[in-house]
Each structure stands twice: as C-alpha cells, then as structure tokens.
N, C-alpha and C. Protein backbone atom coordinates (compact mmCIF):
# COMPACT_ATOMS: atom_id res chain seq x y z
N UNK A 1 0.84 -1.17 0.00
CA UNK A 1 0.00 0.00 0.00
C UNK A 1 0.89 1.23 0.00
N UNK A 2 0.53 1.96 -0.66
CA UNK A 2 1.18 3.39 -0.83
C UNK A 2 0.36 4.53 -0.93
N UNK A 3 0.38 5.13 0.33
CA UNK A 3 -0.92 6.32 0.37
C UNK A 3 -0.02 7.73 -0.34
N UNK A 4 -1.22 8.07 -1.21
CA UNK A 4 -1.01 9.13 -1.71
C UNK A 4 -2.37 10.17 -1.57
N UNK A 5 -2.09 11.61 -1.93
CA UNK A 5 -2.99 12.77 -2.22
C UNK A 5 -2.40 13.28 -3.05
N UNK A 6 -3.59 13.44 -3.44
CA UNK A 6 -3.05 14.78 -5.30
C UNK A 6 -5.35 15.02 -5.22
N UNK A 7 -4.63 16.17 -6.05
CA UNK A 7 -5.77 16.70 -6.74
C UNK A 7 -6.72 16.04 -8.00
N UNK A 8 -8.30 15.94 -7.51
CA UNK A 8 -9.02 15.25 -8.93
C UNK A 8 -9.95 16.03 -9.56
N UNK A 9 -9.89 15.78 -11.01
CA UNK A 9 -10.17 16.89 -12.15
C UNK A 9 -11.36 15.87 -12.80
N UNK A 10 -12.66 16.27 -12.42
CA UNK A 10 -13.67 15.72 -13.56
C UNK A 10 -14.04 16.95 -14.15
N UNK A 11 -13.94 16.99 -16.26
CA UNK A 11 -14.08 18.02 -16.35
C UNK A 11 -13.15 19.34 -16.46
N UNK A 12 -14.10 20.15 -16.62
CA UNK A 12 -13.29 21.36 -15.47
C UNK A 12 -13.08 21.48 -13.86
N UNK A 13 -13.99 20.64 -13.41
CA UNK A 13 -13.92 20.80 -12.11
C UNK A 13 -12.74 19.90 -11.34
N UNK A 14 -12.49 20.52 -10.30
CA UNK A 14 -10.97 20.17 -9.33
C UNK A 14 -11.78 19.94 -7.57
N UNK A 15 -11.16 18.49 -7.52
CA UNK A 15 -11.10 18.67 -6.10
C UNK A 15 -10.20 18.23 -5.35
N UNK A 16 -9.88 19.21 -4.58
CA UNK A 16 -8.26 19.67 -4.11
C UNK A 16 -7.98 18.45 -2.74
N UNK A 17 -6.98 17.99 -3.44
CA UNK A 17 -6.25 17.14 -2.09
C UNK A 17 -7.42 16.09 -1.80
N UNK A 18 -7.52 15.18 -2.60
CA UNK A 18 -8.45 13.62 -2.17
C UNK A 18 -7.20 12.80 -1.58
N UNK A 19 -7.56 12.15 -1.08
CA UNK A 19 -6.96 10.95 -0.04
C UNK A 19 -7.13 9.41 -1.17
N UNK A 20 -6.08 9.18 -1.33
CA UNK A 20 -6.12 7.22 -1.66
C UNK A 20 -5.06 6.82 -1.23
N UNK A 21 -4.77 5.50 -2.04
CA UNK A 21 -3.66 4.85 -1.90
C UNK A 21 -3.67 3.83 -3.11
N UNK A 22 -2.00 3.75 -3.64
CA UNK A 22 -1.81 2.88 -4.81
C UNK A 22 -1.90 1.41 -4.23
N UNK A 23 -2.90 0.48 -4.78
CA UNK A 23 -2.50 -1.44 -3.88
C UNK A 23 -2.48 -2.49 -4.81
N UNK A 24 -2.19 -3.59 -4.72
CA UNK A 24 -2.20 -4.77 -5.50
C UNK A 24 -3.58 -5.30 -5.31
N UNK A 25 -4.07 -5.91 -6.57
CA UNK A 25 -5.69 -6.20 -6.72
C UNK A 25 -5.64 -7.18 -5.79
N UNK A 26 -4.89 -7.72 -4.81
CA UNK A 26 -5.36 -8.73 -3.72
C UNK A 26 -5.58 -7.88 -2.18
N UNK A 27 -5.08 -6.72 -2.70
CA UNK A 27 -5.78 -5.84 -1.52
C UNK A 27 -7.21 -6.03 -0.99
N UNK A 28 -7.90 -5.81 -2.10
CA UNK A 28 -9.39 -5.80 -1.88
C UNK A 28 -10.18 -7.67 -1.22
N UNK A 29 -9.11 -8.74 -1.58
CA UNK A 29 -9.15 -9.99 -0.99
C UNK A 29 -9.24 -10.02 0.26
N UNK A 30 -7.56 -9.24 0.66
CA UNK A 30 -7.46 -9.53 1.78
C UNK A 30 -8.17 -8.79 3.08
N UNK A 31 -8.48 -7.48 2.38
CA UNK A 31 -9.47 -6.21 3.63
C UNK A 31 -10.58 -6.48 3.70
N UNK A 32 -11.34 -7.24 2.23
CA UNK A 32 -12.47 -7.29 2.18
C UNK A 32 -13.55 -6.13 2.52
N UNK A 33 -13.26 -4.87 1.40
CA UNK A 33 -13.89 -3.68 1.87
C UNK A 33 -15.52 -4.62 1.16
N UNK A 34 -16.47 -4.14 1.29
CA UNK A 34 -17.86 -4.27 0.48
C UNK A 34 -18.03 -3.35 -0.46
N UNK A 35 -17.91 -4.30 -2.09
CA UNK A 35 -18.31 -3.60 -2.89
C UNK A 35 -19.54 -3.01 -3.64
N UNK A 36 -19.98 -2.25 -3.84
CA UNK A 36 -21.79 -1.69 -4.21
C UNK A 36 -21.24 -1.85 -5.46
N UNK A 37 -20.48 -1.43 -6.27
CA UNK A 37 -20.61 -2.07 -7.63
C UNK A 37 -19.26 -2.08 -8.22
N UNK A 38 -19.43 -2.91 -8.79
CA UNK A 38 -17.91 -3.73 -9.82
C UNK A 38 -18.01 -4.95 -9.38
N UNK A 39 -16.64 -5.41 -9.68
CA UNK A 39 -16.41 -6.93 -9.41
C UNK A 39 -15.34 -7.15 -8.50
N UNK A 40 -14.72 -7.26 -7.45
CA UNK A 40 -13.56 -7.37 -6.93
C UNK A 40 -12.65 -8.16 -7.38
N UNK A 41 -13.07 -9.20 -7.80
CA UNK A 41 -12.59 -10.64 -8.48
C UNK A 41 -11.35 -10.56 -10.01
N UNK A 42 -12.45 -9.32 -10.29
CA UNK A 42 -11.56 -8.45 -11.65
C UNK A 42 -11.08 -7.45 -11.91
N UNK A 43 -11.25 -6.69 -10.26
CA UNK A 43 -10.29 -5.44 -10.35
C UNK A 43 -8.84 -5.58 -10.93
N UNK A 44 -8.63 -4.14 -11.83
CA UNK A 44 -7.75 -3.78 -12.01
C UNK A 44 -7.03 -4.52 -13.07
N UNK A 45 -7.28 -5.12 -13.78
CA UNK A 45 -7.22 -5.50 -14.88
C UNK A 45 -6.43 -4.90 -15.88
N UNK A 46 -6.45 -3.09 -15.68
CA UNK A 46 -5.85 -2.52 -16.51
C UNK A 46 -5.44 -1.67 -15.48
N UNK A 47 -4.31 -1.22 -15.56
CA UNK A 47 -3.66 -0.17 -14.74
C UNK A 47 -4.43 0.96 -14.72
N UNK A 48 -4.89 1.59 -15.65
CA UNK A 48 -5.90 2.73 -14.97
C UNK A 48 -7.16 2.36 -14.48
N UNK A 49 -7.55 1.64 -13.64
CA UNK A 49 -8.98 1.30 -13.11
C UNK A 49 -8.14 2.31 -11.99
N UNK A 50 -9.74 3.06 -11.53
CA UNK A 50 -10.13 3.16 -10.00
C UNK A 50 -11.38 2.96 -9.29
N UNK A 51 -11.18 2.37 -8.11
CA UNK A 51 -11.65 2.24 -7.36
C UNK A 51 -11.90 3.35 -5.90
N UNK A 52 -13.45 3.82 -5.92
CA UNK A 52 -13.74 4.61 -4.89
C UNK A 52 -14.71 4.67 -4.50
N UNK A 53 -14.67 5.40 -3.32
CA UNK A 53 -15.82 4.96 -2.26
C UNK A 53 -16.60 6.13 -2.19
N UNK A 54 -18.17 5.38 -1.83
CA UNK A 54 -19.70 6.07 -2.32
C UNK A 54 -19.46 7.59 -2.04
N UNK A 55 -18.83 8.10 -1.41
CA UNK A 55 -18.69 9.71 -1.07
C UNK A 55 -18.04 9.77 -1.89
N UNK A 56 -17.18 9.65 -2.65
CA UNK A 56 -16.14 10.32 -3.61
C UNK A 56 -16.97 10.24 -4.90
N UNK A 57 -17.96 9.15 -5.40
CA UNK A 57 -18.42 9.20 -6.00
C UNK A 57 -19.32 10.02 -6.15
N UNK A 58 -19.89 9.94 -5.14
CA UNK A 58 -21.38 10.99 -4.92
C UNK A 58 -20.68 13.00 -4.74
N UNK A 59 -19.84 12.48 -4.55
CA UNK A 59 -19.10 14.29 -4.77
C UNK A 59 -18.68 14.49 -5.75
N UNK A 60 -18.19 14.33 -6.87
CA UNK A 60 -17.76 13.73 -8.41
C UNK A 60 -18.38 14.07 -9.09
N UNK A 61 -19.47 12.65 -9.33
CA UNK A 61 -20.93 12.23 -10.13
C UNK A 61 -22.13 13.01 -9.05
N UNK A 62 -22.37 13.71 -8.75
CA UNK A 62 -23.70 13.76 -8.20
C UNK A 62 -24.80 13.36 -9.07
N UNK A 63 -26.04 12.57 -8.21
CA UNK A 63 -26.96 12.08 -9.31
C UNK A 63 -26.60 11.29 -10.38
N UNK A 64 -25.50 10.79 -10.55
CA UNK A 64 -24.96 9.97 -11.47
C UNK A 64 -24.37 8.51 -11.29
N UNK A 65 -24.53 7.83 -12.48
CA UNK A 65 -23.56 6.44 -11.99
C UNK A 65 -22.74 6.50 -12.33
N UNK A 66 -21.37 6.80 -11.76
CA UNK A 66 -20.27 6.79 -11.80
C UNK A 66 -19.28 5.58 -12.53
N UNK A 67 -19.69 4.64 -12.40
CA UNK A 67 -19.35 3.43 -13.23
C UNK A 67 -19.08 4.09 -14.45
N UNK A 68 -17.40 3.50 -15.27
CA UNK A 68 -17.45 4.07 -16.29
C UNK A 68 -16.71 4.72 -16.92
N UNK A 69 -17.04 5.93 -15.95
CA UNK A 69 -16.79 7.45 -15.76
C UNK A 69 -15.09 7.55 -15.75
N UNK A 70 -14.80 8.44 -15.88
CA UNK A 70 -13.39 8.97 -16.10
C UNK A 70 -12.84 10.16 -15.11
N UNK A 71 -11.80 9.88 -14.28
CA UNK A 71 -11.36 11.10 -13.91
C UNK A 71 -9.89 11.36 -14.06
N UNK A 72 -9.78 12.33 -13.75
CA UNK A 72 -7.91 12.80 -13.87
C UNK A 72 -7.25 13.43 -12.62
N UNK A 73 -6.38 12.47 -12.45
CA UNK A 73 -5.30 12.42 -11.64
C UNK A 73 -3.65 11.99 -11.72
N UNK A 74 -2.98 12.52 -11.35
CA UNK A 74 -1.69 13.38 -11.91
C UNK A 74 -1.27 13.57 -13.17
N UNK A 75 -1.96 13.65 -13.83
CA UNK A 75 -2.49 14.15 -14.85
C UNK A 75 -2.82 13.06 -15.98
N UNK A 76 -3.52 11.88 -15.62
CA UNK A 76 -3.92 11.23 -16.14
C UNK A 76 -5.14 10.74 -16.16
N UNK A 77 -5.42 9.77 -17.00
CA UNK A 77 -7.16 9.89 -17.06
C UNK A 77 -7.12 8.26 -16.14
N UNK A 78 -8.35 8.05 -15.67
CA UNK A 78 -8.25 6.85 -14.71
C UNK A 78 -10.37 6.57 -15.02
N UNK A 79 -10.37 5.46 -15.24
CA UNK A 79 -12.15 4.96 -15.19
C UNK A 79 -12.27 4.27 -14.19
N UNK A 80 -13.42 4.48 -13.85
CA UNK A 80 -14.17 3.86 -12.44
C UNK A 80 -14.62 2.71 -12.94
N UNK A 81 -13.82 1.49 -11.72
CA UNK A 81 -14.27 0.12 -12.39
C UNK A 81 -14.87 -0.45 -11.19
N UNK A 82 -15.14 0.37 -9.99
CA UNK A 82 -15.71 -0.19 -8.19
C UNK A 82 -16.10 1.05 -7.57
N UNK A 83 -17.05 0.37 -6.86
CA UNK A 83 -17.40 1.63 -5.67
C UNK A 83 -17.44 1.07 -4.68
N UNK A 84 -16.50 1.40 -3.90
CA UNK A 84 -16.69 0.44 -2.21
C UNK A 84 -17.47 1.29 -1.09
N UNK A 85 -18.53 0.67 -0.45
CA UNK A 85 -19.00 1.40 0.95
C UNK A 85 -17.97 2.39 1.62
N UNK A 86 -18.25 3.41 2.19
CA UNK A 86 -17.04 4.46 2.47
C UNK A 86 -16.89 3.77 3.93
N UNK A 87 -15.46 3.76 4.30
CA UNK A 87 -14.76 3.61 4.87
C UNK A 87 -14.74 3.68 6.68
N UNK A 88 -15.31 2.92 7.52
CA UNK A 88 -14.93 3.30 9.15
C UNK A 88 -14.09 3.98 9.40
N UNK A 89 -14.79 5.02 10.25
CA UNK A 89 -13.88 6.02 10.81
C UNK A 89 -12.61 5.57 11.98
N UNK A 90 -13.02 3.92 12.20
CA UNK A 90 -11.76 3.69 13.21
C UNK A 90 -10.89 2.63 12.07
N UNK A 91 -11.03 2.56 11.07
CA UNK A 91 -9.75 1.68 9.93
C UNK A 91 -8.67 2.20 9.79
N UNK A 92 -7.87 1.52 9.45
CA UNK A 92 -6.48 2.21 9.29
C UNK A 92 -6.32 2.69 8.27
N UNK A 93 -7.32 2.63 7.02
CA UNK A 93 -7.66 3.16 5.93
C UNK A 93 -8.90 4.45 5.98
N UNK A 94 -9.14 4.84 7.02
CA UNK A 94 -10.71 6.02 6.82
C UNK A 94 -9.96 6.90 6.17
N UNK A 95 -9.14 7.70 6.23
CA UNK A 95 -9.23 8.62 5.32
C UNK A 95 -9.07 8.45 3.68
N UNK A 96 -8.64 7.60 3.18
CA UNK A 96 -8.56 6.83 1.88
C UNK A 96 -10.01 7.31 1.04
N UNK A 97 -10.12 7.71 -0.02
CA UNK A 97 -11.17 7.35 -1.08
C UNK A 97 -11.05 7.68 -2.33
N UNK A 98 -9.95 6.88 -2.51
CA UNK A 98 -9.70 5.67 -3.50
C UNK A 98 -8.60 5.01 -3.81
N UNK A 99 -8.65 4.21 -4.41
CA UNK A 99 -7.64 3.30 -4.94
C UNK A 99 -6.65 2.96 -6.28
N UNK A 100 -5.95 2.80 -6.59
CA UNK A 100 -5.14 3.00 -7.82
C UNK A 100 -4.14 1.29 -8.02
N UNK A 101 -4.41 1.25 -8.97
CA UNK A 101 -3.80 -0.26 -9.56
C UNK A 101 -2.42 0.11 -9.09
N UNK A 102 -1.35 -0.72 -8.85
CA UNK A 102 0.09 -1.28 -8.53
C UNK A 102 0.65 -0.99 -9.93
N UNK A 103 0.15 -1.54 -10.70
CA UNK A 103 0.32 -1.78 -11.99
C UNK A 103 0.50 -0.55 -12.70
N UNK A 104 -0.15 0.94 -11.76
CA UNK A 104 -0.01 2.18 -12.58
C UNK A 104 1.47 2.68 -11.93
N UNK A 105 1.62 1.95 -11.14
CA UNK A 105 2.87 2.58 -10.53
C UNK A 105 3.99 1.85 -11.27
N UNK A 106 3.88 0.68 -11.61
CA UNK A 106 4.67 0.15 -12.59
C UNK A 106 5.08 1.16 -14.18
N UNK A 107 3.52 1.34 -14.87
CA UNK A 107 3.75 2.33 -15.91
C UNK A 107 3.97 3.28 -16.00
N UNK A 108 4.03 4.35 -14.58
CA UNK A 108 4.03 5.54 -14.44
C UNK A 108 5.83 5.66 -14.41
N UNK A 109 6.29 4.88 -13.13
CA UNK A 109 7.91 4.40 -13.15
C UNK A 109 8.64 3.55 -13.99
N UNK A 110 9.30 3.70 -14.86
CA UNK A 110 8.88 2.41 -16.25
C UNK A 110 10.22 1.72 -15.51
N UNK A 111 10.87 2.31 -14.79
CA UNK A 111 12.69 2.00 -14.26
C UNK A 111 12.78 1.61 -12.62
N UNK A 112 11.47 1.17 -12.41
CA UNK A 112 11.18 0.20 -11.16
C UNK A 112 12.63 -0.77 -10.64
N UNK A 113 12.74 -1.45 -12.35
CA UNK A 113 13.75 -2.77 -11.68
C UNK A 113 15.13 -2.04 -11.38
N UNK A 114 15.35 -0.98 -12.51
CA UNK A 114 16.95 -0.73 -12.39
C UNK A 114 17.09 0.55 -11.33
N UNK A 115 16.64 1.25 -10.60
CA UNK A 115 16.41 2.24 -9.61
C UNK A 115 15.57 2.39 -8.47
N UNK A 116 16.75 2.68 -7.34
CA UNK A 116 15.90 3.09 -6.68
C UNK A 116 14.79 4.40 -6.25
N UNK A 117 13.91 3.93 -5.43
CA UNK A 117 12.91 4.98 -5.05
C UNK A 117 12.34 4.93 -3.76
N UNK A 118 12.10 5.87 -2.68
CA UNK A 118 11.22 5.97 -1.56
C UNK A 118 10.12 5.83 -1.39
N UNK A 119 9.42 4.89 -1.72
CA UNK A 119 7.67 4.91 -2.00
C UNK A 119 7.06 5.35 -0.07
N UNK A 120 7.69 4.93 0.69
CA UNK A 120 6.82 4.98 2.05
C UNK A 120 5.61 3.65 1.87
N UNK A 121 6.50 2.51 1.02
CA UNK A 121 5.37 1.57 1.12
C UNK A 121 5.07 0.71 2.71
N UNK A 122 3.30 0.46 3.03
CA UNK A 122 3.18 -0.15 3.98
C UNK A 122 2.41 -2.00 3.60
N UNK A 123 3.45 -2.96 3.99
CA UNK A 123 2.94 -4.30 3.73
C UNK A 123 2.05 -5.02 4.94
N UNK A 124 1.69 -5.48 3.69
CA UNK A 124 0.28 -6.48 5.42
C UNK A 124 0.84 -7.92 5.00
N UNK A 125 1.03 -8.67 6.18
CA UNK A 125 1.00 -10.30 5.90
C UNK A 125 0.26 -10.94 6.63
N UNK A 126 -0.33 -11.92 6.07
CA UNK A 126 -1.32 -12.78 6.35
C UNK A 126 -0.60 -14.18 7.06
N UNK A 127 -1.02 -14.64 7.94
CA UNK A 127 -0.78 -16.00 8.56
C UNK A 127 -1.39 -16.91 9.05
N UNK A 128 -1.48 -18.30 8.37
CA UNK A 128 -1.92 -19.30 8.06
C UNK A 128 -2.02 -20.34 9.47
N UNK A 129 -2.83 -20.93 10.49
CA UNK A 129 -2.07 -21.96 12.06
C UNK A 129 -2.80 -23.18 11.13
C-alpha cells in the first residue's frame, strides 16, 4: 500500500487534495472492503482502473452512476471500475477514497527494476495456524 494525495479533475472541475492509496488487486481480498458495484474478483485488470468509495463518488458524479466514468489524476485519465462502501472512521484506511492499480505505478515508473525509489510503502501479511 502506498498512500497518496493529489488533486481530482472531472471536467473542469478540481477537487483539491483527495486521499487514496496505490494497492495490489489482492488488496481488496485480503481487507475485504464491500463492494456496491464492480467486481472485486476483476479489479484492475488494466492499470488505470479506480476504485472509490460512495462519497467520492457521490461528490464527483452527483446524481450519477459513476461506473465508467473517467477522472484525472496526476495528470492522467483513470475509469471507475468499483465503488466500495465508504470507509470506518476507526480503519487504518478512513481517510482513503480511493484506490489505484500497482500496476499504474509500474507504468508511471517504467525504471522500477533498475532504480531506486522511496515509496513509504506499507505491507500487510497474512498467517496461516
């Protein structure tokens, strides 16, 4: 997981400083947020899917289904492929709303293997008795 903020552009319109984080599509396996629509099973498929939760949508899209839909962030275009229930205020994720494929961080950094970089990444491991 790699939490980031940047600014999102539907449109002309900007909204300043949203909260996510970049994760691997087994993120959503292992947290098991509840999804209202998409598929979890097939997130992320393509490096620009995002995934976000019913307030981000509903501030975005008002009156709209967001499914689809397109927004821009760091200056790229990203489609809504999930909407997850927004987030408990006691998770270690509440401020988060939304999510970004692994995979964009791959295309965005094309020199992953041969350089280093500071991501501030945080890992979860799972254990099996």
């Amino acid at each position: 997981l790699l939490r980031i903020s940047d600014d999102i552009r539907v449109g002309e319109e900007r909204f300043r400083e949203v909260n996510g984080a970049v994760v691997e599509k087994e993120f959503f396996g292992l947290f098991r947020l509840p999804f209202l629509s998409g598929n979890p099973g097939k997130i992320f498929q393509n490096p620009t899917e995002v995934v976000v939760t019913r307030a981000l949508a509903d501030r975005l899209f008002p009156n709209e289904n967001p499914m689809g839909k397109s927004l821009e962030l760091e200056k790229k275009s990203f489609t809504i492929t999930g909407i997850i229930e927004n987030i408990p205020s006691n998770s270690l994720f509440a401020t988060m709303e939304f999510f970004l494929s692994d995979g964009y961080r791959y295309q965005y950094y094309t020199d992953l293997d041969q350089r280093w970089y500071v991501f501030g990444l945080v890992s979860f491991i799972t254990f099996h008795n």
